[in-house]
Coordinates of C-alpha atoms in Angstrom, one line a residue:
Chain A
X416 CA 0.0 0.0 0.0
X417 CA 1.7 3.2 -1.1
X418 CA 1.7 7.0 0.6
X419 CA -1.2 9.4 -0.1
X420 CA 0.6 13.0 0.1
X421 CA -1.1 16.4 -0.8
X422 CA 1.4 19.1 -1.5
X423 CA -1.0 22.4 0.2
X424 CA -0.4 25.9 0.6
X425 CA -3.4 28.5 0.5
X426 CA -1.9 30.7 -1.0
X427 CA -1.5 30.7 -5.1
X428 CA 2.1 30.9 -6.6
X429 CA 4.2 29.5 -3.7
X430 CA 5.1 26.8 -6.0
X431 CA 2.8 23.9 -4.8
X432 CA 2.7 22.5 -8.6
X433 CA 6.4 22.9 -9.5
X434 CA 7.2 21.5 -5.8
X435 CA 4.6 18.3 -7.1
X436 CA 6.6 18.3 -10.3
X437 CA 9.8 17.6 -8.5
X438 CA 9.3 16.0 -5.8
X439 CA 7.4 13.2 -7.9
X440 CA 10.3 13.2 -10.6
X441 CA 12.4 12.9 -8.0
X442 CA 10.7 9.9 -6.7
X443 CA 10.8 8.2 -10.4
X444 CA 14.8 8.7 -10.4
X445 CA 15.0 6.8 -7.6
X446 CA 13.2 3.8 -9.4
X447 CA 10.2 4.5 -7.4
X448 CA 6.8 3.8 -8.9
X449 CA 4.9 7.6 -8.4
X450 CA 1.6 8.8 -9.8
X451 CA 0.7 12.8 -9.5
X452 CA -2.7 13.8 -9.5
X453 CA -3.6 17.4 -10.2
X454 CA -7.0 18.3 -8.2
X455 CA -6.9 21.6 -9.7
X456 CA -9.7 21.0 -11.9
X457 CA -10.8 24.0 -14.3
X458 CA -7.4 25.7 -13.9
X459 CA -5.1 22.8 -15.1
X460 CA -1.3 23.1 -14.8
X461 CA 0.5 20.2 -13.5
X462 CA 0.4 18.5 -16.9
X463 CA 1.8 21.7 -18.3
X464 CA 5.0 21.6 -16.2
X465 CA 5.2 18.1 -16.9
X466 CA 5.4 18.6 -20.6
X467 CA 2.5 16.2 -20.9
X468 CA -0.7 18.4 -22.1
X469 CA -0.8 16.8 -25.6
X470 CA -1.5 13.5 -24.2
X471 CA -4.4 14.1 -22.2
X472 CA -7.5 12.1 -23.3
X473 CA -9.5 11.0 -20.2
X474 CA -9.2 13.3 -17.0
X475 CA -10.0 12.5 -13.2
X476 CA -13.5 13.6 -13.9
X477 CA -13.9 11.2 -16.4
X478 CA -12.6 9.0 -13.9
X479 CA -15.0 9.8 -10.6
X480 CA -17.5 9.7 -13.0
X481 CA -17.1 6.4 -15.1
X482 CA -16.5 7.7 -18.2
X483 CA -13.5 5.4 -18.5
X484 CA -11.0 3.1 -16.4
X485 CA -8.1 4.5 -14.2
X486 CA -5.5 3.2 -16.2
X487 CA -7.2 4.5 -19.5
X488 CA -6.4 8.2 -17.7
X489 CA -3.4 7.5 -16.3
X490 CA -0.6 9.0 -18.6
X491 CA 3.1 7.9 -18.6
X492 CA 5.9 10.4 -18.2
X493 CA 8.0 10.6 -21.3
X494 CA 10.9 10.3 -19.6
X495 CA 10.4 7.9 -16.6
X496 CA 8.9 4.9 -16.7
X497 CA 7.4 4.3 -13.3
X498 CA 6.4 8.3 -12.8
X499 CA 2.4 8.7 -13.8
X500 CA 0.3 11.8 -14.1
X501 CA -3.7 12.0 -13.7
X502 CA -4.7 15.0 -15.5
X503 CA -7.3 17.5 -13.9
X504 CA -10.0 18.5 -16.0
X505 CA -10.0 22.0 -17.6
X506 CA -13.5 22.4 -18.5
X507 CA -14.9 21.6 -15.3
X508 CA -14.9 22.8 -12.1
X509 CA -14.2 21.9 -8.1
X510 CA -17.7 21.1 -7.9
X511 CA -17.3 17.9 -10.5
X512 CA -16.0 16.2 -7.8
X513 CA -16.6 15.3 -4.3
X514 CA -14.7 14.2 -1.4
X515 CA -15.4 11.1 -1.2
X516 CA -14.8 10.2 -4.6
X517 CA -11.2 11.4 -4.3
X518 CA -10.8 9.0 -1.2
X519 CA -11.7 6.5 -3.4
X520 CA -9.7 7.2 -6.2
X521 CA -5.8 8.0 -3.9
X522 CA -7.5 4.3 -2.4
X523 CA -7.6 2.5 -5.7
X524 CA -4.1 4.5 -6.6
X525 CA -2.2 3.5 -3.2
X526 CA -2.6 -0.2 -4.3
X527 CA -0.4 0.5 -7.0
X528 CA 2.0 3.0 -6.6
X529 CA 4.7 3.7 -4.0
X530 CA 3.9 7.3 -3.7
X531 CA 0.7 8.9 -4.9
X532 CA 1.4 13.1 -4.9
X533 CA -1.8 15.2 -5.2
X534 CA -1.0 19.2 -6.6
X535 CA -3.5 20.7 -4.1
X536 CA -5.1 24.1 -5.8
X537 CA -4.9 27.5 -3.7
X538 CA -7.6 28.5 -1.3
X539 CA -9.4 26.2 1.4
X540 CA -12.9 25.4 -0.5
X541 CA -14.3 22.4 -2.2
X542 CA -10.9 22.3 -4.4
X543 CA -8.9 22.2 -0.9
X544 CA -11.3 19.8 0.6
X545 CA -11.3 17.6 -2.0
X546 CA -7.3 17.0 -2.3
X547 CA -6.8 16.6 1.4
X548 CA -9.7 13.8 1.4
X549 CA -8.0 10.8 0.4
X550 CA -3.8 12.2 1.9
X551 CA -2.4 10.1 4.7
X552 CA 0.0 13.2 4.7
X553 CA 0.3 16.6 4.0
X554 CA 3.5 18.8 2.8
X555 CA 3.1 22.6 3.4
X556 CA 5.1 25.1 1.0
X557 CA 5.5 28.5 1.7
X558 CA 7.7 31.3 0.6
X559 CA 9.3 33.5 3.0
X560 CA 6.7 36.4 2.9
X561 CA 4.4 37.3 5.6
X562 CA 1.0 36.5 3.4
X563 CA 2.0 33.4 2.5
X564 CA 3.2 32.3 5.9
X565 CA -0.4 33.5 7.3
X566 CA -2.0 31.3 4.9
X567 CA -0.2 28.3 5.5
X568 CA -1.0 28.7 9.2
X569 CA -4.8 28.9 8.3
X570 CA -4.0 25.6 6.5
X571 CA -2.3 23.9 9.1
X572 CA -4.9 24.1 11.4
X573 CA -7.6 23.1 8.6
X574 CA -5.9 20.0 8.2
X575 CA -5.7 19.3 12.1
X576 CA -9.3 20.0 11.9
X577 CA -9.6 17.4 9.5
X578 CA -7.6 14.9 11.7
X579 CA -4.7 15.1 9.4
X580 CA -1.9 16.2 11.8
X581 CA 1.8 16.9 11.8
X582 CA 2.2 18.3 8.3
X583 CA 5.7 18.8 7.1
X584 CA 6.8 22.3 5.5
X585 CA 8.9 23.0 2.7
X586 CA 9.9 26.8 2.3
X587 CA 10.3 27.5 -1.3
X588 CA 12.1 30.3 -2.7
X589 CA 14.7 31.5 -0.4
X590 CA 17.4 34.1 -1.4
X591 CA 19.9 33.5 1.0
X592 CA 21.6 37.1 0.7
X593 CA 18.2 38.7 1.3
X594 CA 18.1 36.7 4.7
X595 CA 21.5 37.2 6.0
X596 CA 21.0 41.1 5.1
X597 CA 17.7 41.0 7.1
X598 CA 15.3 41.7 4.3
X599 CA 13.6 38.4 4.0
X600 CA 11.8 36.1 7.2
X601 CA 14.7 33.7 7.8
X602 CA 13.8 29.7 8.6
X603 CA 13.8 30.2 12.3
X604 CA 11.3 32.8 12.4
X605 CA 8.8 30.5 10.0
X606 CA 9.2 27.6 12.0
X607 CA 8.8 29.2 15.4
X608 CA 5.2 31.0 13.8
X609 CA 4.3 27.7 11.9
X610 CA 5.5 25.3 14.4
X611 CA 5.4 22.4 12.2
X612 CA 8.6 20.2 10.8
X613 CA 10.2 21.2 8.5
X614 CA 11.4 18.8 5.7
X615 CA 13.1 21.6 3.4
X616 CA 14.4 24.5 1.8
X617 CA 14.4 25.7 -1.9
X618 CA 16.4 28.4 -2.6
X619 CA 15.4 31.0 -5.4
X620 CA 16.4 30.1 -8.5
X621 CA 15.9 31.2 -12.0
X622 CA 16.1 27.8 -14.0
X623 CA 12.7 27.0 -12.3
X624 CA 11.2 29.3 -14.9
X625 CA 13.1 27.9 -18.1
X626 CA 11.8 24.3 -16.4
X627 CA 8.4 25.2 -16.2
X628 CA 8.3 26.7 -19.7
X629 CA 10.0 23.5 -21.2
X630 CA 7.9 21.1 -19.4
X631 CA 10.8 19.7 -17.8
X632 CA 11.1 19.7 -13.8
X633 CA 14.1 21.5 -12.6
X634 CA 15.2 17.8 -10.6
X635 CA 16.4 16.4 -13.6
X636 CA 19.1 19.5 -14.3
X637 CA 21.7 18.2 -12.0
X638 CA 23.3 21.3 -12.3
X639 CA 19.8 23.4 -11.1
X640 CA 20.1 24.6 -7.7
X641 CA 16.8 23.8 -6.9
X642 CA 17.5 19.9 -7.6
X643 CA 19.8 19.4 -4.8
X644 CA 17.5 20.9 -3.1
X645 CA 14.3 18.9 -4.2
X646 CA 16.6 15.3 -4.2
X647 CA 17.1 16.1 -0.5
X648 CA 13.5 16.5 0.2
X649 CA 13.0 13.2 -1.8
X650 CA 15.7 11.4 0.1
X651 CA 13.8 12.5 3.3
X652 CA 10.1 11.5 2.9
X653 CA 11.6 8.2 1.8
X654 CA 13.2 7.8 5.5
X655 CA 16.4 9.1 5.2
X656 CA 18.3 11.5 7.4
X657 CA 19.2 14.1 5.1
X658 CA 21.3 17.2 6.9
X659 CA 19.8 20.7 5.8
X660 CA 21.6 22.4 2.5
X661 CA 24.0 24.7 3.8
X662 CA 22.5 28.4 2.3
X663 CA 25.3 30.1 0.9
X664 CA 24.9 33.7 0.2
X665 CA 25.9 34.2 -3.6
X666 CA 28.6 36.5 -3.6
X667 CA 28.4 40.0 -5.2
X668 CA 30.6 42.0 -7.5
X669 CA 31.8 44.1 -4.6
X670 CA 32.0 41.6 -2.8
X671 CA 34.3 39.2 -4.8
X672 CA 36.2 42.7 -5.4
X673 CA 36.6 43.2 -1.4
X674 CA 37.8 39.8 -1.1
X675 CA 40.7 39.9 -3.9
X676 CA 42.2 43.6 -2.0
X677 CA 42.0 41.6 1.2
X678 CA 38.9 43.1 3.0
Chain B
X394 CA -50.7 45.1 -39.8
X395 CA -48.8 43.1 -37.5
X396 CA -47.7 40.1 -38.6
X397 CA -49.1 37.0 -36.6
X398 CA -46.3 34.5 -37.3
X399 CA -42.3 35.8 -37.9
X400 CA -39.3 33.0 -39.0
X401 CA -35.9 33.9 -37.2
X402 CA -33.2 31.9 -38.2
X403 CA -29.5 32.1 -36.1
X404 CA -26.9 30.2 -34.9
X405 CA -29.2 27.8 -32.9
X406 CA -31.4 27.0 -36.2
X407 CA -35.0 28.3 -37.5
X408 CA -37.2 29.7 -34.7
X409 CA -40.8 30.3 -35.4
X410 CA -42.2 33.3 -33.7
X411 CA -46.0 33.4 -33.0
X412 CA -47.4 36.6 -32.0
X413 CA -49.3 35.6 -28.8
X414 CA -51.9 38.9 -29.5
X415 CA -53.6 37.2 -33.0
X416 CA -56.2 34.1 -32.5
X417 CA -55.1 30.9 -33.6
X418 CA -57.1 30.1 -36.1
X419 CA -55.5 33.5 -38.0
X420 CA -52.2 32.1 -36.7
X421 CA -52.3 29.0 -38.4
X422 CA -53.7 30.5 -42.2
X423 CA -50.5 32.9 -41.8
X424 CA -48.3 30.2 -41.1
X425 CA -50.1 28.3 -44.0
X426 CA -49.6 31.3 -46.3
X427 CA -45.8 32.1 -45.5
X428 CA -45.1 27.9 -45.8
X429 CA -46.6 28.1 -49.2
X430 CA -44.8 30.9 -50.4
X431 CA -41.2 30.2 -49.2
X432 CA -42.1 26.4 -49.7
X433 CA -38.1 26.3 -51.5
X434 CA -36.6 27.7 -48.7
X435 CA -36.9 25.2 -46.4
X436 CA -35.4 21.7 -47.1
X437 CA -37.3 18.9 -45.9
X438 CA -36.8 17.6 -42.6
X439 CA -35.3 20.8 -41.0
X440 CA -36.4 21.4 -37.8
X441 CA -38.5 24.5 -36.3
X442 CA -38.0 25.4 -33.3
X443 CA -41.3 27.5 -31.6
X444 CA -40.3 28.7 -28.3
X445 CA -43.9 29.7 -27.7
X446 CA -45.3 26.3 -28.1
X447 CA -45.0 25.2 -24.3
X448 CA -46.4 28.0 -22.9
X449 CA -48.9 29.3 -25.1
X450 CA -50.7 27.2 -26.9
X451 CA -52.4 23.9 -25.3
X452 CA -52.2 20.4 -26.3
X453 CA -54.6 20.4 -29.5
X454 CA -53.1 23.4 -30.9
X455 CA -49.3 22.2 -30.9
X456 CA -50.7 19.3 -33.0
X457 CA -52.3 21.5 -35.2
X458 CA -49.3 23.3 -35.9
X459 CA -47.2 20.0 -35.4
X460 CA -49.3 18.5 -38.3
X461 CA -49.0 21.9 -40.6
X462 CA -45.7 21.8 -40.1
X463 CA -44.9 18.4 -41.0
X464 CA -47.3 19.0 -44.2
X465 CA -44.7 20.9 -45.3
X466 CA -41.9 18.4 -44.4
X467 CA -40.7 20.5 -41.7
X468 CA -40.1 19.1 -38.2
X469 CA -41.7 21.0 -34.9
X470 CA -39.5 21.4 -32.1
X471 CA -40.9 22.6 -28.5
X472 CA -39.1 24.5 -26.9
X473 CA -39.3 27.4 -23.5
X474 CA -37.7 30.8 -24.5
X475 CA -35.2 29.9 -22.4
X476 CA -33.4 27.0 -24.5
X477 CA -33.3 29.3 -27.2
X478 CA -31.5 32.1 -25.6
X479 CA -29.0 29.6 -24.0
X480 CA -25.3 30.3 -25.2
X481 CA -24.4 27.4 -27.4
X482 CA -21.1 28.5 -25.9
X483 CA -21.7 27.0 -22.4
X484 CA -18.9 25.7 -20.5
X485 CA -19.6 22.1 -20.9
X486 CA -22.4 21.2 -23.4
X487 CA -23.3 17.4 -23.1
X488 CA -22.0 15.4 -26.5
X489 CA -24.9 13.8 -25.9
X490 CA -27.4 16.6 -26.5
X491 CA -25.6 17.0 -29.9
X492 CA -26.8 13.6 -30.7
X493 CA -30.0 14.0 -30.9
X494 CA -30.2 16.3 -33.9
X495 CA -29.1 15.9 -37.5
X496 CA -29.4 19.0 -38.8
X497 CA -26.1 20.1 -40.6
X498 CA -25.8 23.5 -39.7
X499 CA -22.7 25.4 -39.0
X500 CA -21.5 27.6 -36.0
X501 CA -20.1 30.5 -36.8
X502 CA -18.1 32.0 -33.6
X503 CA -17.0 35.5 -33.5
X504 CA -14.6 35.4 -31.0
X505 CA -11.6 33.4 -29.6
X506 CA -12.2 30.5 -27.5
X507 CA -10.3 30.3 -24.2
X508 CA -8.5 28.0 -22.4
X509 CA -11.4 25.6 -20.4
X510 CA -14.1 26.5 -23.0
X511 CA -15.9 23.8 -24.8
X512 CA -17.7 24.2 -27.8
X513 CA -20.1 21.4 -29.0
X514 CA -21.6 21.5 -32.1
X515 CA -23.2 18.9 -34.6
X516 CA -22.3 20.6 -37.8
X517 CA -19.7 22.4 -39.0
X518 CA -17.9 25.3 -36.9
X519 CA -15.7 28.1 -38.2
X520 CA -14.1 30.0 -35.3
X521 CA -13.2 33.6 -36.4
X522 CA -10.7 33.8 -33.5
X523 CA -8.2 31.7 -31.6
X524 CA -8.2 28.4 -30.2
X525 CA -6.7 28.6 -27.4
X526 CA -4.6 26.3 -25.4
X527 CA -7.0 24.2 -23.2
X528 CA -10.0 25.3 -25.2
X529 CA -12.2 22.2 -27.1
X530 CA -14.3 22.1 -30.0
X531 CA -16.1 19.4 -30.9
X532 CA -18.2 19.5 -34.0
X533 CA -19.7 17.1 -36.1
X534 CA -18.4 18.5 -39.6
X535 CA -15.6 20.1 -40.2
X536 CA -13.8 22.9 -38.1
X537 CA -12.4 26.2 -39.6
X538 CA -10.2 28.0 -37.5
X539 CA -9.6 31.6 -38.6
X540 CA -6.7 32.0 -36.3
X541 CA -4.1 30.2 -34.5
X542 CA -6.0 26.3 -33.2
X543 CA -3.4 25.7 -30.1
X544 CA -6.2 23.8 -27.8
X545 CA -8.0 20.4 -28.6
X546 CA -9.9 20.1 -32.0
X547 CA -12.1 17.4 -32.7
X548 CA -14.2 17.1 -36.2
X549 CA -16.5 14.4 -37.2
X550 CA -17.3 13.9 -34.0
X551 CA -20.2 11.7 -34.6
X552 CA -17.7 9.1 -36.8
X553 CA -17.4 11.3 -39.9
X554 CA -14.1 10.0 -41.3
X555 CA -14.6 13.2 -44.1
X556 CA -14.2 15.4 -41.6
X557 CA -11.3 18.3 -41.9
X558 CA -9.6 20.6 -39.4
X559 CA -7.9 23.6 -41.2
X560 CA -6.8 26.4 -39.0
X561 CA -4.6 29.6 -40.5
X562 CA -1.6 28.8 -37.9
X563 CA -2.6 24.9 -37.1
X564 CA -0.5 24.4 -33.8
X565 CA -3.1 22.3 -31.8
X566 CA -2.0 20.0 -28.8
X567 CA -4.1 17.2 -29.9
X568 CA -6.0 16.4 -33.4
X569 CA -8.8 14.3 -33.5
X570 CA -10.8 13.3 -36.6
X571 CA -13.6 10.7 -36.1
X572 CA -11.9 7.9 -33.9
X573 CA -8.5 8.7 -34.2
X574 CA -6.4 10.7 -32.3
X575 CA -2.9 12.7 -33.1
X576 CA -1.1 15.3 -30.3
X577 CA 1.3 17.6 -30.9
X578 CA 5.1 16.6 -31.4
X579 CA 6.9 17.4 -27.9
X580 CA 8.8 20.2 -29.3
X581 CA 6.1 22.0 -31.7
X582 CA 6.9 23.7 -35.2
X583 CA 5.2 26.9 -36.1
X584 CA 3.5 26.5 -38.7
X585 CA 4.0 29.2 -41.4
X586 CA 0.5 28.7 -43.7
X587 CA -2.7 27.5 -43.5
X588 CA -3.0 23.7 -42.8
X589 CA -5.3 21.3 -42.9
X590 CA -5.7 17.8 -41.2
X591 CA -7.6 14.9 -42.7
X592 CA -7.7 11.1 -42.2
X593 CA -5.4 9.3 -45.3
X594 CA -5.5 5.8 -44.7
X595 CA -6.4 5.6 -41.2
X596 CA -3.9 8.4 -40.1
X597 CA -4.3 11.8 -39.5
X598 CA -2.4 13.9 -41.4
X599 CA -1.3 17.5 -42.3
X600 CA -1.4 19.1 -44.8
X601 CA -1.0 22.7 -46.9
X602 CA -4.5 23.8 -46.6
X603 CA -6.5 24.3 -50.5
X604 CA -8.5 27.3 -49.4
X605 CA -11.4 27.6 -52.0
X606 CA -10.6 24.5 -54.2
X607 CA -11.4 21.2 -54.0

């Protein structure tokens, strides 16, 4: 019986579908068999940053409501064998699907793959409620800002309310020279508001956007900042003890320059 | 003089418009009159669609006009004023209620379509706009795309293996003709004419489009 995890947020843009993305490519490279299920249905993307839009026939709607098998919806990754994608569908809406159907469905799933990963959509109605139904457990990602933080607090305690307790967070887009000069919330104070584990870090970086345009998850760039990053994550939900990435500040012109006169 | 009985055609098909004001009787020599003059106009077997039907005239009458109607190998649809005012451009029109009709008609859509809107239609549709990404239409004929087709395309819906999809800029992610299905290559071309797709033995394929010829 595999893992049911929603990847959750509240807020939109904190990178709850890239993190999906990686986190379930990361799973594939390590021979894992992973299906991702998008429950953002009527605002689609997952299958977008996977590169796999052109092969959608049959959705999860069509699924819930019988219009054809599981595996008739289930698409293959182009690149990894064992890593699966269930489509949301764009021309419905949150409404086309209750929560007991998706309870079902990560049910039916589990049996087959190790992981199952559902891209949660933002906000905390039916869309939220129906991609926590069927999660054993929950990943949180944030961004160091204030609004975002406040949202995945309101989350957290949703999901306690929903007996789904101890979520693990992952704080996305960290610019490590904007912390250490004070100008962005560091880990420490996220935690200490959030109180909640916290399984990673994702520093800012800029091949996220050429990944998502190529439909091409950052994990697989070796050389992408983020994949470390992600690979660690990976590593950790699978049981191992993985230390923190050490955040380097990248160092500036002046900087460098200070450094060669001896400064 | 007010006329007692007015045919509106549009997108949706012919409409026949009774003028709730006149008696009946005068309704149905009108009716008579106008069938018997424009009897070319109409092929057999079209349908009429008379939004009044339901809620203004009772049983006996609809069969009345039902049987006029039909004299003149026309086909009387019931229908409230609502249906007729419905947006053929709902967000997600059942295939199903396509079925039921046969009339060959075809959808002209001003406008783009956007990502998550469906379009169902059993006849032909020409879309003077964009198809865009995420966007279906389904049509039972063949679909004409003005602009750029970069959604989901489906003609000959209904099993029509004749069925075309031509598009100025023909960049859709997925082609479907009948019962066959062909996406997009992973890393598109833009295309730099007007294309169209047809089945050729069994496949779908693309090619230059013949705008005007045949």
């Amino acid at each position: 019986m595999g893992e049911v995890i929603v990847i959750t947020s509240g807020k939109g843009g904190v990178g709850k579908t890239t993190t999906t993305a990686n986190l379930g490519t990361g799973f594939a490279l390590q021979g894992k068999k992973v299906v991702l299920v998008d429950a953002d249905i009527g605002l689609r993307n997952l299958d977008v940053v996977m590169g796999l839009e052109n092969r959608i026939v049959y959705d999860l709607v069509d699924v819930t409501e019988g219009n054809c098998r599981l595996r008739q919806a289930l698409i293959r990754d182009k690149r990894y064998e064992t890593l699966y994608l269930l489509p949301a569908a764009q021309t419905r809406d949150k409404n086309a699907v209750n929560p007991d159907q998706m309870k079902q469905l990560c049910l039916d799933l589990a049996q087959e793959f190790d992981y199952v990963l559902i891209d949660c959509p933002a906000g905390i109605e039916q869309g939220f409620k129906n991609a926590i139904a069927g999660a054993d457990k929950a990943i949180i990602v944030t961004t160091p800002e204030v609004s975002a933080v406040r949202d995945a607090d309101r989350i957290i305690g949703l999901l306690e309310s929903e007996g789904k307790s101890n979520p693990k967070l992952i704080v996305n887009r960290i610019r490590p020279h904007m912390v250490k000069k004070g100008d962005m919330m560091n880990i420490d104070d996220i935690i200490e508001i959030l109180a909640v584990d916290l399984l990673g870090i994702i520093p800012e970086d800029e091949y996220i956007v050429v990944s998502t345009n190529r439909g091409e998850p950052a994990v697989v760039n070796p050389t992408a900042l983020a994949s470390t990053a992600y690979k660690n994550i990976v590593r950790r939900l699978a049981g191992e003890n993985v230390p923190l990435m050490e955040m380097q500040a990248e160092d500036g012109l002046l900087h460098k320059l200070k450094k060669i006169f001896g400064f | 003089m007010q006329e007692a009985v007015i045919f509106k055609g549009n997108r949706d098909g012919i409409r026949l418009i009774i003028n709730q004001s006149v008696e009946f009787g005068y309704i149905l020599n009108q009716l008579k009159a106008k069938l018997d003059e424009a009897a070319d106009f109409f092929t057999a077997g079209t349908t009429v669609k008379v939004p009044a039907a339901l809620s203004f005239l009772n049983g006996q009458q609809r069969e009345e006009l039902a049987g006029l109607l039909a004299h003149y190998g026309l086909q009387c649809a019931e229908c409230s004023e609502q249906d007729v005012q419905e947006d053929v451009l709902d967000d997600a029109v059942p295939v199903s209620a396509g079925l039921r009709r046969h009339v060959q008609e075809t959808l002209i859509v001003p406008r783009t379509l956007r990502g998550g809107q469906k379009l169902v239609h059993d006849g032909a549709v020409i879309i003077d706009g964009d198809v865009n990404p995420g966007a279906e239409v389904i049509a039972g004929g063949n679909i004409t795309v003005l602009g750029t087709c970069r959604g989901i395309a489906h003609a000959g819906a209904y099993g029509n293996q004749e069925a075309t999809i031509t598009a100025k800029r023909l960049m859709a992610s997925q082609l479907r003709i009948a019962g066959l299905i062909a996406r997009a290559p992973d890393q598109p071309d833009v295309s730099t004419c007007a294309e169209t797709a047809r089945i050729d033995n069994q496949l779908i394929i693309i090619e230059p489009a013949t705008l005007g010829e045949e």
